[in-house]
XYZ file of C-alpha atoms in Angstrom:
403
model
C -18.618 -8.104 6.604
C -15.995 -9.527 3.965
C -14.302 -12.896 5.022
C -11.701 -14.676 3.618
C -10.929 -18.348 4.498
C -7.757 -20.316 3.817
C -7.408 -23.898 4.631
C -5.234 -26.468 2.631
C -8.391 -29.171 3.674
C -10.773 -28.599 1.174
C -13.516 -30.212 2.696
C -12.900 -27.385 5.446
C -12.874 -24.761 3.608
C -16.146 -25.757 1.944
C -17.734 -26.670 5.295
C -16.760 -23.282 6.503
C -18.280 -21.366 2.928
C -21.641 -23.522 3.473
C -22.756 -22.458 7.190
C -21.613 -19.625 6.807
C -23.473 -18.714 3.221
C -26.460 -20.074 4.798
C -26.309 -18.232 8.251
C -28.750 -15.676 7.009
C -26.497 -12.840 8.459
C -24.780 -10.407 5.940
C -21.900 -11.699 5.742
C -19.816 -11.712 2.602
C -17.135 -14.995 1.134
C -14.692 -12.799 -0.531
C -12.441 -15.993 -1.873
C -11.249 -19.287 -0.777
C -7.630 -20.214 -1.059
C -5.710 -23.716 -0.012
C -2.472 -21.795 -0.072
C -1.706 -19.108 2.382
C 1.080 -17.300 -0.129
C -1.942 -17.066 -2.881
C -4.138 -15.575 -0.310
C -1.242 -12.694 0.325
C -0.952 -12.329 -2.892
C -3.979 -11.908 -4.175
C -6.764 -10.397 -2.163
C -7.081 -6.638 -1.177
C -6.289 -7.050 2.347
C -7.678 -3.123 3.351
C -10.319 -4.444 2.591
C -11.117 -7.776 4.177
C -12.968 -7.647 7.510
C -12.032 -11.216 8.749
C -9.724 -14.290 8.272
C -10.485 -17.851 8.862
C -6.980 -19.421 8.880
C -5.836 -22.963 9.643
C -2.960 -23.110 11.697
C -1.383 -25.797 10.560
C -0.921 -25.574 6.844
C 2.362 -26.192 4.378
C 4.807 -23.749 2.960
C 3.183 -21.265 5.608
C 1.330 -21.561 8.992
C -1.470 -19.603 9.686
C 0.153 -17.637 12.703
C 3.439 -16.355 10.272
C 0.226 -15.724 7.680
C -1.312 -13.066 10.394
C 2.610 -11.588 11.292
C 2.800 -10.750 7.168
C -0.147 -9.027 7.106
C 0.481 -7.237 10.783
C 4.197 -6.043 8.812
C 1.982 -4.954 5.822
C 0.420 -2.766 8.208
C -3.310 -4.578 7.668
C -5.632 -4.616 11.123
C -7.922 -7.742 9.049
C -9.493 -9.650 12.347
C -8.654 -13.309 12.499
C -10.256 -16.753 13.483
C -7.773 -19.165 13.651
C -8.722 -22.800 13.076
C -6.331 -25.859 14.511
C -6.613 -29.806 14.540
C -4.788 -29.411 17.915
C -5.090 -28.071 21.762
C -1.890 -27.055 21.588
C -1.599 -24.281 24.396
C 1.524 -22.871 22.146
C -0.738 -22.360 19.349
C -3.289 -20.783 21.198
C -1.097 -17.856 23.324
C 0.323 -17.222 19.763
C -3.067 -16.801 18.654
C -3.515 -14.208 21.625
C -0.744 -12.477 21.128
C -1.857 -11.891 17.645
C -4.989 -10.688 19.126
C -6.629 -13.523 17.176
C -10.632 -13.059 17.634
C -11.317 -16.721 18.618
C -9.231 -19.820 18.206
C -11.324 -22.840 17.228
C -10.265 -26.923 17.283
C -11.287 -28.967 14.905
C -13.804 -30.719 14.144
C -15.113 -26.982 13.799
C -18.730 -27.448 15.116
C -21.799 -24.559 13.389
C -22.630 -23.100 16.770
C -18.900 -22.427 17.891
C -18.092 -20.983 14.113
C -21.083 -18.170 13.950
C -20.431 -17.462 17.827
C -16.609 -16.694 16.704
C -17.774 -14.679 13.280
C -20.721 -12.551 15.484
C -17.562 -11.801 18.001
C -15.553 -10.859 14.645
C -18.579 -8.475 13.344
C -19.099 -7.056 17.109
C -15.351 -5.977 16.858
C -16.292 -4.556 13.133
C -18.988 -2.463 14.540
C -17.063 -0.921 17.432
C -14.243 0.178 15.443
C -16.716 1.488 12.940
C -18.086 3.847 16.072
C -15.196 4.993 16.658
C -15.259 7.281 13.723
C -18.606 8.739 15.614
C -16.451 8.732 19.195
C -15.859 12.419 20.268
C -13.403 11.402 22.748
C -11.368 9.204 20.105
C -11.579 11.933 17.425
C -10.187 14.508 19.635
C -6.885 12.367 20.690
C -6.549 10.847 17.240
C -7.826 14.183 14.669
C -4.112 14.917 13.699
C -3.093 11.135 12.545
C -6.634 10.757 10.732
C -6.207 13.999 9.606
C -2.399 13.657 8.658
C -3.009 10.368 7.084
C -6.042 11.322 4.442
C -3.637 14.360 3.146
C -0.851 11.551 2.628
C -3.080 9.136 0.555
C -4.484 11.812 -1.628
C -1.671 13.927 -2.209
C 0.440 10.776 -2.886
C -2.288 8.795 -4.565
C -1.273 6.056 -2.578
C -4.653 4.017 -2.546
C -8.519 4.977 -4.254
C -10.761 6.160 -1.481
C -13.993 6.371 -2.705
C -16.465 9.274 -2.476
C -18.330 7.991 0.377
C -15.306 7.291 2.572
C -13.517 10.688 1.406
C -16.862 11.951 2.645
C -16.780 10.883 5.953
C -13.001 12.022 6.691
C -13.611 15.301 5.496
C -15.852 15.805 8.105
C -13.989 13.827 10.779
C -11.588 16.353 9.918
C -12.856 19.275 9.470
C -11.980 19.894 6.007
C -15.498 20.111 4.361
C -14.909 24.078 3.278
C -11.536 24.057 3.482
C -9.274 25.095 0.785
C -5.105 23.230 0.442
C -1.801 25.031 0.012
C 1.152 22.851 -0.853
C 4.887 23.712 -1.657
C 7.993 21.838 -1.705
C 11.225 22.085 0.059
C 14.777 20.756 -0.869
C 17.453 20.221 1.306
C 21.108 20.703 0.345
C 22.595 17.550 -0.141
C 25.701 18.187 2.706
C 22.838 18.469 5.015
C 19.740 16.875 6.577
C 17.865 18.736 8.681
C 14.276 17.133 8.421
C 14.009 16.974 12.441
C 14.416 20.880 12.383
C 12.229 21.407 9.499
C 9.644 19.384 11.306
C 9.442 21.965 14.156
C 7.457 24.128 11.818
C 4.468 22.109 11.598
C 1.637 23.642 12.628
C -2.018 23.098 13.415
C -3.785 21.944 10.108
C 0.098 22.044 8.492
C 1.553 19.004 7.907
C 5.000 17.963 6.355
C 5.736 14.659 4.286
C 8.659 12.847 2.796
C 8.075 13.085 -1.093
C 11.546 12.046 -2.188
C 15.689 11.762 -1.053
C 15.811 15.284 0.395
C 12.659 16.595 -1.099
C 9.545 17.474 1.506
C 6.130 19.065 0.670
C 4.705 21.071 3.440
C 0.575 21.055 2.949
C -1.722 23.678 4.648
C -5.509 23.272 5.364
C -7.045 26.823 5.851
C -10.511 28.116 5.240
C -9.740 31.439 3.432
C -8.639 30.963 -0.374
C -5.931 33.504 -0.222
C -2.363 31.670 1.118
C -0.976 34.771 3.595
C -0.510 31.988 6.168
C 1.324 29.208 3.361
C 3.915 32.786 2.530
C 4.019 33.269 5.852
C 5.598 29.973 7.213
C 7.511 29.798 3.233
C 9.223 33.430 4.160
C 9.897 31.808 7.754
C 11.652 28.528 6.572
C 13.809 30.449 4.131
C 14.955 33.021 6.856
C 15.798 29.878 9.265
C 17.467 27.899 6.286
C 18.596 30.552 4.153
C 20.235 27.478 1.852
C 17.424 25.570 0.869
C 15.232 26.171 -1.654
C 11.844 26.110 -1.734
C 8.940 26.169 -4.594
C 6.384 28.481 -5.147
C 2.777 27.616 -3.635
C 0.135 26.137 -5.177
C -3.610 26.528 -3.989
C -6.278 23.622 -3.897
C -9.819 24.519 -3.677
C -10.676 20.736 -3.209
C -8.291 18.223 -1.615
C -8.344 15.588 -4.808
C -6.718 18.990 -6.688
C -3.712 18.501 -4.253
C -1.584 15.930 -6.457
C -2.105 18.325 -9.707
C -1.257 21.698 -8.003
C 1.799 19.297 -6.386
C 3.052 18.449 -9.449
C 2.407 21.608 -11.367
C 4.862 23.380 -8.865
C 7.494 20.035 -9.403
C 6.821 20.976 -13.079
C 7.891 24.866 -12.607
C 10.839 23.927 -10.319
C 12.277 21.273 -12.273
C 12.519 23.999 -15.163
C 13.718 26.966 -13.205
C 15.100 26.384 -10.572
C 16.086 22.772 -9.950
C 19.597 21.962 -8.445
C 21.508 18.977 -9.978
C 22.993 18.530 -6.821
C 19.683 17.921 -4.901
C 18.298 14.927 -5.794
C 20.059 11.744 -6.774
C 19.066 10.302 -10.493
C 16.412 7.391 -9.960
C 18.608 3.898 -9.910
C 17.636 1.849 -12.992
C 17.690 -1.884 -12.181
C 18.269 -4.451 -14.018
C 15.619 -6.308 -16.041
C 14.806 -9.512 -14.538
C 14.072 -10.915 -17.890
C 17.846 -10.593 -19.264
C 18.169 -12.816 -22.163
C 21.757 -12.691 -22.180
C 21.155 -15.507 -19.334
C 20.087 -19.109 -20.932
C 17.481 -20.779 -18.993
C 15.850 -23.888 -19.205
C 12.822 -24.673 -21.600
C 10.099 -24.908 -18.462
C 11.729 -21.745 -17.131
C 11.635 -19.651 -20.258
C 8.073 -20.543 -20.641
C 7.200 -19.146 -17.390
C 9.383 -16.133 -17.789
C 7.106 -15.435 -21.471
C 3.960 -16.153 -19.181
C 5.263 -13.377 -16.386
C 6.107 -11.235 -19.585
C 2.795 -11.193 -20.763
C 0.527 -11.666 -17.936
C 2.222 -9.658 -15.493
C -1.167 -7.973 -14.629
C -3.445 -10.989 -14.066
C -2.871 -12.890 -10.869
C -0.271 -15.300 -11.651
C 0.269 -18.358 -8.968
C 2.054 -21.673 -9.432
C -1.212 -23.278 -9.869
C -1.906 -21.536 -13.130
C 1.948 -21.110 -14.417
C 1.985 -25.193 -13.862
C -1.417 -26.105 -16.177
C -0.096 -23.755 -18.916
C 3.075 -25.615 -18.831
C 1.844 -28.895 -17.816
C 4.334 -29.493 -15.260
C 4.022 -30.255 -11.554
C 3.836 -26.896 -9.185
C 6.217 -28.259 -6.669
C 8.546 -29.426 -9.804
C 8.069 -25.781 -11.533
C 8.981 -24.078 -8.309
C 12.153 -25.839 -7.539
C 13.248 -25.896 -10.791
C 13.060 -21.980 -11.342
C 14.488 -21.637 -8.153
C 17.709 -23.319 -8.936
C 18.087 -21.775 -12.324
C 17.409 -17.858 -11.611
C 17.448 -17.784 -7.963
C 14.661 -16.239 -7.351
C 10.545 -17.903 -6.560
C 8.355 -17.293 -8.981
C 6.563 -14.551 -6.935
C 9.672 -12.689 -6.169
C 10.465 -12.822 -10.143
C 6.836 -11.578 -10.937
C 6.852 -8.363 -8.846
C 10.495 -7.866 -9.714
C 8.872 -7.635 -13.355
C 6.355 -5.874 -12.343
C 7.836 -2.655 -10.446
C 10.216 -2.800 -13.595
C 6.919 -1.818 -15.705
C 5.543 0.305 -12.652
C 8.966 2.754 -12.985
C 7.878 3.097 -16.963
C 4.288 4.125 -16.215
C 5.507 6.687 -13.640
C 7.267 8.377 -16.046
C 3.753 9.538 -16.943
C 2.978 12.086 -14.661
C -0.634 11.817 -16.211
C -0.844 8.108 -14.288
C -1.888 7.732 -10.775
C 0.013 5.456 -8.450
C -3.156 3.417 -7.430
C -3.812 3.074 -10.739
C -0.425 1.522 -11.519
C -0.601 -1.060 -9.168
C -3.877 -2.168 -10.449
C -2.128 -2.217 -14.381
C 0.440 -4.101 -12.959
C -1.417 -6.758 -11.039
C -1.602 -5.449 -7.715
C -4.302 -5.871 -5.851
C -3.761 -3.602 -2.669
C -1.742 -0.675 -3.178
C -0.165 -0.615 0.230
C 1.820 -4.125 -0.575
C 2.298 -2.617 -4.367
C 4.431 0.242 -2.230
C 6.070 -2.210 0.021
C 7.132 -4.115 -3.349
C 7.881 -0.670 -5.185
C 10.582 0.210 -2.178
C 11.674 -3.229 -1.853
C 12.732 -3.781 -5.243
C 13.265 0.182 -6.617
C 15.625 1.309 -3.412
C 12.556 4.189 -2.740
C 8.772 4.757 -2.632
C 6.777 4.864 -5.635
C 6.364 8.769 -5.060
C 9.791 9.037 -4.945
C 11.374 7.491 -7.823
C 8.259 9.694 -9.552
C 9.228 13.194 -7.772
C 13.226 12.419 -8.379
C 12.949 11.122 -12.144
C 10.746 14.523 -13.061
C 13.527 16.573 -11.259
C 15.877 14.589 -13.374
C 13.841 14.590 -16.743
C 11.820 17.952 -16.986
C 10.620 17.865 -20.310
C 8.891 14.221 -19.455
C 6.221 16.333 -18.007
C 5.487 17.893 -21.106
C-alpha cells in the first residue's frame, strides 16, 4: 500500500514515517510534504493508496486538501490527523468518507489500527474486480472507460493492469473498429447520435463536433462497424462520417484513429466543421517589464518547466524568502507561481501535440506532470478544450502536420 503524509509539524510527519517504516507490514512512504499545495502538485495521486493529512495546516486545510482531490476525480483513502476534538472537524471528515480521524498526540496503536482499516478498504475494492455480481452491473463503465484511456492515451496502463481489464471485459480475442463522425456546425445532435450505441459500441467526444464511435467484435471483418456507419448516414444524411479503421489489438486503436483523421483531413474535411484551435497568449511576454526577482523566476519556469518546481526551490535559487517571492510575483503578473508554471506548461504541451507521433501521457510527463488526469484538467483549464481535442481540431486544421 502507497501512503503519503502531509503535515506542516515536522516532528509529525517524521513520527508518522518511523512507526510506520518499522511496522513490519508492507506498507510503502511514497513522500512527505509540509505543504498541502506541493503534495497536489506533485505526487501521482492514481496512484496513492492512502493520505495522512493534518487538518489544521496553513495556506490549505487538510479537509479542502481531500475536496481537490475528490474534484480531480481521485478515490485516494484518507486518515485525517487534528490537534483538536472538534466535532465540526470530525463530521467533515465523515462526510469525506475519511477512513479514521485521529487527535493528537497520535499514539502507535491508534495509527496502525487506522492504516490496517485503510489496507482492509484496499483489499475489498481490489475484490471487486473478482465480484461477479459487481462486474455484471458495472461491465459497460469498466468497459467504456479502458476504450477511453487507450484510444485517447489519456494515462499509461501498464501490461499487467491492461491484462486484467481485458478480461474483466471480455476483450481478450477481440478485434476494434473505430470511425469518426462530424456534425454540421448549425446543429448538435450528440443526444440522438448517442441512441445508436450498442452492446460492445461505444461513442466518445474527441473534439468541438467531432465523435468517434468504437466497436469491440470478435470476427476481423467490420460488416457490423458498415452496418451501424450506413445506418447513421441514412438517419443524418448531413453529416459526414470517415472511413473505418480495424484494430487487431486495442493499443492499435489510437494509430488506426488517427490514420482515418489523417485520410479525412485530406479528402474530405469541411472548413466549416471544426473551429481552428485558439492560440493563447504566452505567459512569458517580454513586452511586459517585470521586476528583477520576478524575471528570475520566470527564466527558472522557462527552463525547468519539467522538473517539479515549488516555492521552496524557486526561493533558494533566488535567495529570497518563499512568502516574499510569492507575494511579490503575485502583485506584478497576477498570477501564483503555480498557476504561471502550468500556464507555461500547456503552452509547450499544444507544441508537442502538433506531433501526432507524441502520446498525451507522454506529454504530461515532458512537461512536468505527474498524473495525467490533473495534466487534462490543466490542459482544458488553460487551452478552452481537452488535450485530445485541441490535437484532433489542429490536424483537421493543419493536414500536412501529419506528414
Amino acid at each position: 500500500m502507497r501512503i503519503v503524509i502531509i503535515d506542516d509539524e515536522e516532528v509529525i510527519c517524521d513520527g508518522i514515517r518511523r512507526t510506520i517504516e518499522s511496522s513490519n507490514e508492507e506498507w510503502a512512504i511514497e513522500a512527505v510534504y509540509g505543504d498541502p499545495e506541493e503534495a497536489l502538485e506533485f505526487s501521482d495521486w492514481d496512484r496513492v493508496d492512502l493520505l495522512l493529512a493534518d487538518i489544521n495546516m496553513p495556506n490549505m486545510d487538510g479537509l479542502t486538501l481531500v475536496d481537490v482531490l475528490r474534484e480531480r476525480g481521485c478515490e485516494t483513502q484518507v486518515i485525517f490527523i487534528s490537534g483538536h476534538t472538534d466535532f465540526e472537524y470530525a463530521k467533515r471528515a465523515i462526510q469525506q468518507d475519511a477512513v479514521d480521524y485521529i487527535v493528537k498526540p497520535v499514539s502507535v496503536p491508534n495509527l496502525l489500527n487506522a492504516v490496517k482499516k485503510a489496507e482492509a478498504e484496499l483489499t475489498r475494492r481490489k475484490r471487486r474486480l473478482q465480484d461477479k455480481a459487481y462486474l455484471k452491473e458495472n461491465a459497460r463503465f469498466i468497459a467504456k472507460g479502458l476504450v477511453y484511456d487507450i484510444l485517447f492515451e489519456t494515462r499509461r496502463i501498464y501490461d499487467d493492469e491492461l491484462s486484467t481489464l481485458l478480461r474483466v471485459c471480455g476483450f481478450e480475442l477481440m478485434s476494434f473498429f473505430v470511425f469518426h463522425i462530424f456534425l454540421p456546425t448549425e446543429t448538435n445532435r450528440l443526444k440522438h447520435v448517442t441512441a445508436f450505441e450498442r452492446t460492445n459500441c461505444y461513442l466518445y467526444s474527441a473534439g468541438r463536433r467531432l465523435f468517434t464511435v468504437v466497436l469491440v467484435e470478435e470476427s476481423v471483418l467490420h460488416q457490423r462497424a458498415r452496418r451501424l456507419r450506413a445506418e447513421l448516414e441514412r438517419a443524418f444524411p448531413d453529416i459526414a462520417l470517415s472511413e473505418i479503421g480495424t484494430a487487431k489489438r486495442i493499443r492499435d486503436l489510437p494509430e488506426a484513429s488517427e490514420k482515418l483523421m489523417r485520410e479525412f483531413a485530406r479528402t474530405a474535411y469541411k472548413p466549416e466543421i471544426l473551429e481552428a484551435p485558439r492560440n493563447e497568449a504566452n505567459p512569458s511576454n517580454s513586452e511586459i517589464l517585470y521586476g528583477a526577482h520576478v524575471r528570475k523566476t520566470m527564466e527558472y519556469i522557462h527552463t525547468h518547466y519539467a522538473d517539479k518546481i515549488s516555492l521552496q526551490t524557486l526561493s533558494e535559487c533566488i535567495f529570497v524568502h518563499p512568502a516574499y517571492l510569492s507575494n511579490l510575483f503575485k502583485q506584478q503578473t497576477g498570477q501564483t507561481v503555480i498557476e504561471y508554471t502550468n500556464r507555461f506548461r500547456i503552452e509547450i504541451a499544444k507544441q508537442l501535440l502538433q506531433d501526432p507521433r507524441n502520446k498525451i501521457y507522454w506529454i504530461a510527463e515532458q512537461v512536468g506532470f505527474v498524473n495525467q488526469r490533473y495534466f487534462g484538467q490543466v490542459f482544458k483549464k488553460y487551452a478552452g478544450c481537452t488535450a485530445v481535442q485541441y490535437k484532433h481540431t489542429y490536424f483537421l486544421e493543419f493536414p500536412e502536420s501529419m506528414e
